[in-house]
């Protein structure tokens, strides 16, 4: 079902955990299966210097979270906003069609964490207790 790259990312995920005092935090859920993903970002001068994730979900969700966090570290927030689920799937060399929806969590959690970062800068932080289902 999964290619070797996805299996490796699932078996040895990178950036698992939570950044304390993160500059941006986003939690989203998948409306189809109910799985949840939280991404925290450390951002210095609009550059993402660290990213971590916690995913309560399937192998595809864990593999895409790990890959997405690796992709955005070193990017500006503007660049990270352009990391779509399709780009994460491409980086993983594909997912089974029925698992594509799982990759949407990573894109949306990063976007929400950046929204939180920007909100904090403008004194309008997002409500972290609210999980957006996508
Ligand atoms: Fe829920 Fe994959 S089945 S995220």
PDB file of N, CA, C and O in Angstrom, residues 3 8 10 14-15 29 31 33-34 52-54 57 72 75-76 87 91 98-99 102 110 117 126 131:
ATOM      1  N   UNK A   3       4.640   3.326  -0.245  1.00  0.00           N
ATOM      2  CA  UNK A   3       5.992   3.145  -0.787  1.00  0.00           C
ATOM      3  C   UNK A   3       7.023   3.177   0.363  1.00  0.00           C
ATOM      4  O   UNK A   3       6.692   3.516   1.502  1.00  0.00           O
ATOM      5  N   UNK A   8       9.376   4.650   5.702  1.00  0.00           N
ATOM      6  CA  UNK A   8      10.527   5.135   6.479  1.00  0.00           C
ATOM      7  C   UNK A   8      10.137   6.365   7.303  1.00  0.00           C
ATOM      8  O   UNK A   8      10.522   6.481   8.475  1.00  0.00           O
ATOM      9  N   UNK A  10       7.242   7.125   8.372  1.00  0.00           N
ATOM     10  CA  UNK A  10       6.333   6.683   9.444  1.00  0.00           C
ATOM     11  C   UNK A  10       7.115   5.988  10.565  1.00  0.00           C
ATOM     12  O   UNK A  10       6.889   6.245  11.753  1.00  0.00           O
ATOM     13  N   UNK A  14      10.595  12.468  11.998  1.00  0.00           N
ATOM     14  CA  UNK A  14      11.458  13.556  12.481  1.00  0.00           C
ATOM     15  C   UNK A  14      10.571  14.649  13.094  1.00  0.00           C
ATOM     16  O   UNK A  14       9.434  14.839  12.672  1.00  0.00           O
ATOM     17  N   UNK A  15      11.141  15.374  14.056  1.00  0.00           N
ATOM     18  CA  UNK A  15      10.478  16.550  14.627  1.00  0.00           C
ATOM     19  C   UNK A  15       9.205  16.214  15.409  1.00  0.00           C
ATOM     20  O   UNK A  15       8.239  16.980  15.392  1.00  0.00           O
ATOM     21  N   UNK A  29      -8.064  19.041  12.661  1.00  0.00           N
ATOM     22  CA  UNK A  29      -8.567  17.675  12.650  1.00  0.00           C
ATOM     23  C   UNK A  29      -9.073  17.320  11.269  1.00  0.00           C
ATOM     24  O   UNK A  29      -9.415  18.191  10.470  1.00  0.00           O
ATOM     25  N   UNK A  31     -11.922  15.846   9.169  1.00  0.00           N
ATOM     26  CA  UNK A  31     -13.359  15.631   9.326  1.00  0.00           C
ATOM     27  C   UNK A  31     -13.784  14.225   8.907  1.00  0.00           C
ATOM     28  O   UNK A  31     -14.781  13.692   9.382  1.00  0.00           O
ATOM     29  N   UNK A  33     -11.973  11.249   9.293  1.00  0.00           N
ATOM     30  CA  UNK A  33     -11.628  10.155  10.210  1.00  0.00           C
ATOM     31  C   UNK A  33     -11.543  10.597  11.669  1.00  0.00           C
ATOM     32  O   UNK A  33     -11.479   9.759  12.558  1.00  0.00           O
ATOM     33  N   UNK A  34     -11.494  11.924  11.907  1.00  0.00           N
ATOM     34  CA  UNK A  34     -11.417  12.420  13.280  1.00  0.00           C
ATOM     35  C   UNK A  34     -10.013  12.517  13.823  1.00  0.00           C
ATOM     36  O   UNK A  34      -9.813  12.865  14.982  1.00  0.00           O
ATOM     37  N   UNK A  52       7.784  21.314  15.103  1.00  0.00           N
ATOM     38  CA  UNK A  52       7.539  19.989  15.686  1.00  0.00           C
ATOM     39  C   UNK A  52       6.055  19.637  15.523  1.00  0.00           C
ATOM     40  O   UNK A  52       5.214  20.525  15.362  1.00  0.00           O
ATOM     41  N   UNK A  53       5.777  18.340  15.581  1.00  0.00           N
ATOM     42  CA  UNK A  53       4.385  17.922  15.419  1.00  0.00           C
ATOM     43  C   UNK A  53       4.016  16.819  16.402  1.00  0.00           C
ATOM     44  O   UNK A  53       4.866  16.061  16.870  1.00  0.00           O
ATOM     45  N   UNK A  54       2.725  16.775  16.690  1.00  0.00           N
ATOM     46  CA  UNK A  54       2.122  15.637  17.402  1.00  0.00           C
ATOM     47  C   UNK A  54       0.920  15.240  16.567  1.00  0.00           C
ATOM     48  O   UNK A  54       0.050  16.077  16.308  1.00  0.00           O
ATOM     49  N   UNK A  57      -2.950   9.991  14.571  1.00  0.00           N
ATOM     50  CA  UNK A  57      -3.549   9.629  13.293  1.00  0.00           C
ATOM     51  C   UNK A  57      -2.860   8.448  12.653  1.00  0.00           C
ATOM     52  O   UNK A  57      -2.053   7.759  13.275  1.00  0.00           O
ATOM     53  N   UNK A  72       9.532  22.774   5.988  1.00  0.00           N
ATOM     54  CA  UNK A  72       9.359  24.198   6.311  1.00  0.00           C
ATOM     55  C   UNK A  72      10.492  24.779   7.159  1.00  0.00           C
ATOM     56  O   UNK A  72      10.638  26.001   7.195  1.00  0.00           O
ATOM     57  N   UNK A  75      12.521  27.857   5.977  1.00  0.00           N
ATOM     58  CA  UNK A  75      11.728  28.697   5.062  1.00  0.00           C
ATOM     59  C   UNK A  75      11.238  29.952   5.776  1.00  0.00           C
ATOM     60  O   UNK A  75      11.077  29.959   6.995  1.00  0.00           O
ATOM     61  N   UNK A  76      10.951  30.997   4.988  1.00  0.00           N
ATOM     62  CA  UNK A  76      10.236  32.141   5.544  1.00  0.00           C
ATOM     63  C   UNK A  76       8.776  31.720   5.702  1.00  0.00           C
ATOM     64  O   UNK A  76       8.333  30.725   5.090  1.00  0.00           O
ATOM     65  N   UNK A  87       2.559  19.122  -2.544  1.00  0.00           N
ATOM     66  CA  UNK A  87       4.032  19.167  -2.516  1.00  0.00           C
ATOM     67  C   UNK A  87       4.592  18.181  -1.497  1.00  0.00           C
ATOM     68  O   UNK A  87       5.642  17.579  -1.712  1.00  0.00           O
ATOM     69  N   UNK A  91       6.992  15.054  -2.299  1.00  0.00           N
ATOM     70  CA  UNK A  91       8.245  14.810  -1.566  1.00  0.00           C
ATOM     71  C   UNK A  91       8.311  13.356  -1.091  1.00  0.00           C
ATOM     72  O   UNK A  91       9.380  12.751  -1.033  1.00  0.00           O
ATOM     73  N   UNK A  98      -6.556   6.822  -1.598  1.00  0.00           N
ATOM     74  CA  UNK A  98      -7.485   6.905  -0.462  1.00  0.00           C
ATOM     75  C   UNK A  98      -6.847   7.527   0.777  1.00  0.00           C
ATOM     76  O   UNK A  98      -7.533   7.762   1.777  1.00  0.00           O
ATOM     77  N   UNK A  99      -5.513   7.803   0.713  1.00  0.00           N
ATOM     78  CA  UNK A  99      -4.827   8.416   1.862  1.00  0.00           C
ATOM     79  C   UNK A  99      -4.422   9.868   1.598  1.00  0.00           C
ATOM     80  O   UNK A  99      -3.811  10.508   2.461  1.00  0.00           O
ATOM     81  N   UNK A 102      -5.314  12.556   4.155  1.00  0.00           N
ATOM     82  CA  UNK A 102      -4.516  12.617   5.386  1.00  0.00           C
ATOM     83  C   UNK A 102      -3.446  13.705   5.281  1.00  0.00           C
ATOM     84  O   UNK A 102      -3.079  14.323   6.286  1.00  0.00           O
ATOM     85  N   UNK A 110       0.126  23.812   9.466  1.00  0.00           N
ATOM     86  CA  UNK A 110       1.187  24.809   9.276  1.00  0.00           C
ATOM     87  C   UNK A 110       0.557  26.184   9.037  1.00  0.00           C
ATOM     88  O   UNK A 110       0.971  27.182   9.628  1.00  0.00           O
ATOM     89  N   UNK A 117       1.011  32.845  14.708  1.00  0.00           N
ATOM     90  CA  UNK A 117       2.219  33.683  14.809  1.00  0.00           C
ATOM     91  C   UNK A 117       1.903  35.117  14.391  1.00  0.00           C
ATOM     92  O   UNK A 117       2.243  36.069  15.096  1.00  0.00           O
ATOM     93  N   UNK A 126      -4.918  33.448  17.664  1.00  0.00           N
ATOM     94  CA  UNK A 126      -6.024  32.543  17.343  1.00  0.00           C
ATOM     95  C   UNK A 126      -6.403  31.742  18.608  1.00  0.00           C
ATOM     96  O   UNK A 126      -5.591  31.598  19.526  1.00  0.00           O
ATOM     97  N   UNK A 131     -10.277  23.330  17.630  1.00  0.00           N
ATOM     98  CA  UNK A 131      -9.688  22.489  16.595  1.00  0.00           C
ATOM     99  C   UNK A 131     -10.498  22.691  15.320  1.00  0.00           C
ATOM    100  O   UNK A 131     -11.705  22.468  15.305  1.00  0.00           O
TER     101      UNK A 131
END
